[in-house]
mmCIF file of N, CA, C and O in Angstrom:
data_model
loop_
_atom_site.group_PDB
_atom_site.id
_atom_site.type_symbol
_atom_site.label_atom_id
_atom_site.label_comp_id
_atom_site.label_asym_id
_atom_site.label_seq_id
_atom_site.Cartn_x
_atom_site.Cartn_y
_atom_site.Cartn_z
ATOM 1 N N MET A 1 -11.390 2.714 -19.625
ATOM 2 C CA MET A 1 -11.192 4.096 -19.252
ATOM 3 C C MET A 1 -9.707 4.408 -19.313
ATOM 4 O O MET A 1 -8.883 3.715 -18.745
ATOM 5 N N SER A 2 -9.345 5.453 -20.020
ATOM 6 C CA SER A 2 -7.936 5.784 -20.180
ATOM 7 C C SER A 2 -7.444 6.667 -19.042
ATOM 8 O O SER A 2 -8.231 7.276 -18.324
ATOM 9 N N ASP A 3 -6.128 6.714 -18.917
ATOM 10 C CA ASP A 3 -5.522 7.534 -17.872
ATOM 11 C C ASP A 3 -5.702 9.019 -18.169
ATOM 12 O O ASP A 3 -5.608 9.449 -19.316
ATOM 13 N N ASN A 4 -5.934 9.806 -17.143
ATOM 14 C CA ASN A 4 -5.981 11.251 -17.262
ATOM 15 C C ASN A 4 -4.571 11.752 -17.025
ATOM 16 O O ASN A 4 -4.090 11.766 -15.897
ATOM 17 N N LEU A 5 -3.890 12.158 -18.089
ATOM 18 C CA LEU A 5 -2.492 12.560 -17.968
ATOM 19 C C LEU A 5 -2.312 13.870 -17.211
ATOM 20 O O LEU A 5 -1.196 14.208 -16.826
ATOM 21 N N GLN A 6 -3.395 14.608 -16.995
ATOM 22 C CA GLN A 6 -3.310 15.829 -16.198
ATOM 23 C C GLN A 6 -3.216 15.511 -14.710
ATOM 24 O O GLN A 6 -2.758 16.312 -13.918
ATOM 25 N N ASN A 7 -3.631 14.318 -14.322
ATOM 26 C CA ASN A 7 -3.599 13.881 -12.932
ATOM 27 C C ASN A 7 -2.334 13.065 -12.707
ATOM 28 O O ASN A 7 -2.328 11.851 -12.850
ATOM 29 N N ARG A 8 -1.261 13.716 -12.369
ATOM 30 C CA ARG A 8 0.028 13.054 -12.244
ATOM 31 C C ARG A 8 0.187 12.274 -10.944
ATOM 32 O O ARG A 8 1.117 11.529 -10.775
ATOM 33 N N GLY A 9 -0.720 12.429 -10.007
ATOM 34 C CA GLY A 9 -0.612 11.738 -8.733
ATOM 35 C C GLY A 9 -0.942 10.262 -8.810
ATOM 36 O O GLY A 9 -0.523 9.492 -7.971
ATOM 37 N N GLY A 10 -1.666 9.880 -9.814
ATOM 38 C CA GLY A 10 -2.015 8.477 -9.965
ATOM 39 C C GLY A 10 -3.128 8.067 -9.029
ATOM 40 O O GLY A 10 -3.218 8.539 -7.904
ATOM 41 N N GLN A 11 -3.979 7.210 -9.484
ATOM 42 C CA GLN A 11 -5.106 6.771 -8.690
ATOM 43 C C GLN A 11 -4.737 5.628 -7.762
ATOM 44 O O GLN A 11 -5.352 5.430 -6.744
ATOM 45 N N ASP A 12 -3.739 4.866 -8.134
ATOM 46 C CA ASP A 12 -3.399 3.675 -7.364
ATOM 47 C C ASP A 12 -1.894 3.643 -7.140
ATOM 48 O O ASP A 12 -1.156 3.151 -7.973
ATOM 49 N N ARG A 13 -1.445 4.164 -6.038
ATOM 50 C CA ARG A 13 -0.019 4.190 -5.733
ATOM 51 C C ARG A 13 0.457 2.861 -5.158
ATOM 52 O O ARG A 13 1.595 2.744 -4.739
ATOM 53 N N SER A 14 -0.404 1.854 -5.147
ATOM 54 C CA SER A 14 0.025 0.553 -4.651
ATOM 55 C C SER A 14 0.595 -0.313 -5.772
ATOM 56 O O SER A 14 1.140 -1.371 -5.505
ATOM 57 N N ARG A 15 0.489 0.151 -7.019
ATOM 58 C CA ARG A 15 0.982 -0.592 -8.179
ATOM 59 C C ARG A 15 1.882 0.294 -9.026
ATOM 60 O O ARG A 15 1.676 1.492 -9.118
ATOM 61 N N ILE A 16 2.863 -0.314 -9.663
ATOM 62 C CA ILE A 16 3.781 0.410 -10.541
ATOM 63 C C ILE A 16 3.510 -0.033 -11.974
ATOM 64 O O ILE A 16 3.617 -1.208 -12.297
ATOM 65 N N ASN A 17 3.138 0.922 -12.822
ATOM 66 C CA ASN A 17 2.861 0.642 -14.222
ATOM 67 C C ASN A 17 4.081 1.050 -15.052
ATOM 68 O O ASN A 17 4.306 2.228 -15.294
ATOM 69 N N MET A 18 4.845 0.067 -15.492
ATOM 70 C CA MET A 18 6.061 0.331 -16.257
ATOM 71 C C MET A 18 5.766 0.769 -17.690
ATOM 72 O O MET A 18 6.665 1.151 -18.417
ATOM 73 N N HIS A 19 4.500 0.754 -18.098
ATOM 74 C CA HIS A 19 4.129 1.126 -19.464
ATOM 75 C C HIS A 19 3.756 2.595 -19.585
ATOM 76 O O HIS A 19 3.491 3.062 -20.691
ATOM 77 N N GLU A 20 3.729 3.308 -18.483
ATOM 78 C CA GLU A 20 3.430 4.745 -18.484
ATOM 79 C C GLU A 20 4.692 5.505 -18.100
ATOM 80 O O GLU A 20 5.182 5.385 -16.978
ATOM 81 N N LYS A 21 5.218 6.287 -19.042
ATOM 82 C CA LYS A 21 6.484 6.994 -18.826
ATOM 83 C C LYS A 21 6.443 7.877 -17.576
ATOM 84 O O LYS A 21 7.381 7.888 -16.789
ATOM 85 N N TRP A 22 5.331 8.584 -17.377
ATOM 86 C CA TRP A 22 5.258 9.482 -16.222
ATOM 87 C C TRP A 22 5.248 8.700 -14.913
ATOM 88 O O TRP A 22 5.767 9.176 -13.914
ATOM 89 N N GLU A 23 4.684 7.487 -14.916
ATOM 90 C CA GLU A 23 4.728 6.678 -13.696
ATOM 91 C C GLU A 23 6.135 6.175 -13.431
ATOM 92 O O GLU A 23 6.585 6.144 -12.290
ATOM 93 N N VAL A 24 6.837 5.791 -14.488
ATOM 94 C CA VAL A 24 8.227 5.355 -14.333
ATOM 95 C C VAL A 24 9.052 6.502 -13.765
ATOM 96 O O VAL A 24 9.845 6.314 -12.836
ATOM 97 N N GLN A 25 8.848 7.699 -14.284
ATOM 98 C CA GLN A 25 9.571 8.869 -13.775
ATOM 99 C C GLN A 25 9.236 9.115 -12.302
ATOM 100 O O GLN A 25 10.122 9.409 -11.496
ATOM 101 N N TYR A 26 7.960 9.004 -11.962
ATOM 102 C CA TYR A 26 7.544 9.196 -10.567
ATOM 103 C C TYR A 26 8.245 8.192 -9.661
ATOM 104 O O TYR A 26 8.811 8.553 -8.631
ATOM 105 N N TRP A 27 8.188 6.903 -10.038
ATOM 106 C CA TRP A 27 8.715 5.858 -9.164
ATOM 107 C C TRP A 27 10.238 5.875 -9.075
ATOM 108 O O TRP A 27 10.786 5.577 -8.016
ATOM 109 N N THR A 28 10.927 6.240 -10.156
ATOM 110 C CA THR A 28 12.387 6.322 -10.056
ATOM 111 C C THR A 28 12.787 7.426 -9.086
ATOM 112 O O THR A 28 13.704 7.240 -8.285
ATOM 113 N N LYS A 29 12.070 8.547 -9.133
ATOM 114 C CA LYS A 29 12.361 9.641 -8.200
ATOM 115 C C LYS A 29 11.965 9.253 -6.773
ATOM 116 O O LYS A 29 12.714 9.466 -5.822
ATOM 117 N N GLU A 30 10.778 8.666 -6.622
ATOM 118 C CA GLU A 30 10.256 8.283 -5.307
ATOM 119 C C GLU A 30 11.171 7.264 -4.612
ATOM 120 O O GLU A 30 11.402 7.346 -3.408
ATOM 121 N N LEU A 31 11.699 6.318 -5.384
ATOM 122 C CA LEU A 31 12.498 5.238 -4.805
ATOM 123 C C LEU A 31 14.003 5.478 -4.900
ATOM 124 O O LEU A 31 14.782 4.710 -4.345
ATOM 125 N N GLY A 32 14.399 6.525 -5.611
ATOM 126 C CA GLY A 32 15.817 6.847 -5.733
ATOM 127 C C GLY A 32 16.604 5.807 -6.526
ATOM 128 O O GLY A 32 17.716 5.444 -6.139
ATOM 129 N N VAL A 33 15.999 5.320 -7.608
ATOM 130 C CA VAL A 33 16.641 4.307 -8.437
ATOM 131 C C VAL A 33 16.633 4.745 -9.899
ATOM 132 O O VAL A 33 15.919 5.674 -10.266
ATOM 133 N N THR A 34 17.421 4.055 -10.701
ATOM 134 C CA THR A 34 17.391 4.306 -12.140
ATOM 135 C C THR A 34 16.214 3.571 -12.755
ATOM 136 O O THR A 34 15.617 2.690 -12.126
ATOM 137 N N GLU A 35 15.911 3.892 -13.995
ATOM 138 C CA GLU A 35 14.830 3.205 -14.696
ATOM 139 C C GLU A 35 15.139 1.715 -14.842
ATOM 140 O O GLU A 35 14.259 0.871 -14.688
ATOM 141 N N GLU A 36 16.393 1.400 -15.090
ATOM 142 C CA GLU A 36 16.804 -0.002 -15.216
ATOM 143 C C GLU A 36 16.643 -0.746 -13.888
ATOM 144 O O GLU A 36 16.152 -1.884 -13.858
ATOM 145 N N GLU A 37 17.050 -0.105 -12.792
ATOM 146 C CA GLU A 37 16.890 -0.727 -11.477
ATOM 147 C C GLU A 37 15.422 -0.952 -11.146
ATOM 148 O O GLU A 37 15.044 -1.995 -10.601
ATOM 149 N N LEU A 38 14.587 0.027 -11.490
ATOM 150 C CA LEU A 38 13.155 -0.109 -11.250
ATOM 151 C C LEU A 38 12.580 -1.257 -12.079
ATOM 152 O O LEU A 38 11.826 -2.086 -11.561
ATOM 153 N N ALA A 39 12.934 -1.323 -13.349
ATOM 154 C CA ALA A 39 12.434 -2.384 -14.218
ATOM 155 C C ALA A 39 12.850 -3.756 -13.695
ATOM 156 O O ALA A 39 12.042 -4.689 -13.677
ATOM 157 N N ASN A 40 14.088 -3.880 -13.252
ATOM 158 C CA ASN A 40 14.559 -5.153 -12.702
ATOM 159 C C ASN A 40 13.811 -5.514 -11.423
ATOM 160 O O ASN A 40 13.455 -6.676 -11.212
ATOM 161 N N ALA A 41 13.567 -4.532 -10.571
ATOM 162 C CA ALA A 41 12.851 -4.784 -9.321
ATOM 163 C C ALA A 41 11.414 -5.219 -9.598
ATOM 164 O O ALA A 41 10.912 -6.146 -8.957
ATOM 165 N N VAL A 42 10.746 -4.570 -10.549
ATOM 166 C CA VAL A 42 9.376 -4.946 -10.904
ATOM 167 C C VAL A 42 9.366 -6.352 -11.508
ATOM 168 O O VAL A 42 8.480 -7.158 -11.205
ATOM 169 N N LYS A 43 10.367 -6.660 -12.314
ATOM 170 C CA LYS A 43 10.454 -7.997 -12.913
ATOM 171 C C LYS A 43 10.629 -9.063 -11.834
ATOM 172 O O LYS A 43 10.016 -10.128 -11.890
ATOM 173 N N GLU A 44 11.443 -8.772 -10.840
ATOM 174 C CA GLU A 44 11.728 -9.738 -9.772
ATOM 175 C C GLU A 44 10.612 -9.818 -8.724
ATOM 176 O O GLU A 44 10.257 -10.898 -8.278
ATOM 177 N N ALA A 45 10.070 -8.660 -8.327
ATOM 178 C CA ALA A 45 9.142 -8.614 -7.196
ATOM 179 C C ALA A 45 7.678 -8.465 -7.596
ATOM 180 O O ALA A 45 6.803 -8.607 -6.753
ATOM 181 N N GLY A 46 7.422 -8.145 -8.851
ATOM 182 C CA GLY A 46 6.054 -7.875 -9.279
ATOM 183 C C GLY A 46 5.782 -6.382 -9.249
ATOM 184 O O GLY A 46 6.656 -5.586 -8.906
ATOM 185 N N ASN A 47 4.565 -5.972 -9.601
ATOM 186 C CA ASN A 47 4.287 -4.541 -9.718
ATOM 187 C C ASN A 47 3.732 -3.900 -8.445
ATOM 188 O O ASN A 47 3.364 -2.735 -8.450
ATOM 189 N N SER A 48 3.716 -4.618 -7.358
ATOM 190 C CA SER A 48 3.289 -4.051 -6.084
ATOM 191 C C SER A 48 4.367 -3.079 -5.587
ATOM 192 O O SER A 48 5.539 -3.439 -5.478
ATOM 193 N N ALA A 49 3.963 -1.856 -5.280
ATOM 194 C CA ALA A 49 4.923 -0.854 -4.819
ATOM 195 C C ALA A 49 5.619 -1.302 -3.531
ATOM 196 O O ALA A 49 6.826 -1.116 -3.373
ATOM 197 N N ASP A 50 4.869 -1.917 -2.625
ATOM 198 C CA ASP A 50 5.470 -2.390 -1.372
ATOM 199 C C ASP A 50 6.508 -3.482 -1.634
ATOM 200 O O ASP A 50 7.578 -3.485 -1.038
ATOM 201 N N ALA A 51 6.178 -4.415 -2.523
ATOM 202 C CA ALA A 51 7.113 -5.499 -2.848
ATOM 203 C C ALA A 51 8.370 -4.948 -3.505
ATOM 204 O O ALA A 51 9.481 -5.399 -3.215
ATOM 205 N N VAL A 52 8.209 -3.963 -4.373
ATOM 206 C CA VAL A 52 9.361 -3.352 -5.041
ATOM 207 C C VAL A 52 10.219 -2.608 -4.023
ATOM 208 O O VAL A 52 11.443 -2.711 -4.048
ATOM 209 N N ARG A 53 9.587 -1.877 -3.104
ATOM 210 C CA ARG A 53 10.348 -1.190 -2.049
ATOM 211 C C ARG A 53 11.166 -2.191 -1.227
ATOM 212 O O ARG A 53 12.343 -1.955 -0.944
ATOM 213 N N GLN A 54 10.544 -3.288 -0.841
ATOM 214 C CA GLN A 54 11.251 -4.303 -0.075
ATOM 215 C C GLN A 54 12.391 -4.913 -0.870
ATOM 216 O O GLN A 54 13.483 -5.127 -0.341
ATOM 217 N N HIS A 55 12.145 -5.175 -2.141
ATOM 218 C CA HIS A 55 13.176 -5.753 -2.999
ATOM 219 C C HIS A 55 14.371 -4.804 -3.109
ATOM 220 O O HIS A 55 15.513 -5.219 -2.979
ATOM 221 N N ILE A 56 14.080 -3.532 -3.335
ATOM 222 C CA ILE A 56 15.153 -2.545 -3.492
ATOM 223 C C ILE A 56 15.931 -2.397 -2.185
ATOM 224 O O ILE A 56 17.144 -2.362 -2.198
ATOM 225 N N SER A 57 15.239 -2.314 -1.069
ATOM 226 C CA SER A 57 15.935 -2.154 0.199
ATOM 227 C C SER A 57 16.754 -3.405 0.536
ATOM 228 O O SER A 57 17.805 -3.305 1.158
ATOM 229 N N GLY A 58 16.295 -4.571 0.105
ATOM 230 C CA GLY A 58 17.029 -5.807 0.342
ATOM 231 C C GLY A 58 18.272 -5.944 -0.507
ATOM 232 O O GLY A 58 19.211 -6.640 -0.136
ATOM 233 N N THR A 59 18.313 -5.258 -1.636
ATOM 234 C CA THR A 59 19.478 -5.351 -2.520
ATOM 235 C C THR A 59 20.499 -4.259 -2.223
ATOM 236 O O THR A 59 21.560 -4.247 -2.810
ATOM 237 N N ARG A 60 20.198 -3.369 -1.288
ATOM 238 C CA ARG A 60 21.098 -2.244 -0.992
ATOM 239 C C ARG A 60 21.825 -2.409 0.345
ATOM 240 O O ARG A 60 22.026 -1.454 1.061
ATOM 241 N N HIS A 61 22.151 -3.602 0.701
ATOM 242 C CA HIS A 61 22.874 -3.806 1.965
ATOM 243 C C HIS A 61 24.341 -3.663 1.781
ATOM 244 O O HIS A 61 25.008 -3.855 0.919
#
């Protein structure tokens, strides 16, 4: 089943999909990071939104 691009809210906000441009845009705005920072956080912490939030907050001390 493919993504419905008209539904920008996303069905699963617990995961970050770096392969969908609109999700990357959503998460960079939501977390206040650049696309590069988001990609690095997902690479380090995995695609769990909670893990990425923790990773980002831990690197901003």
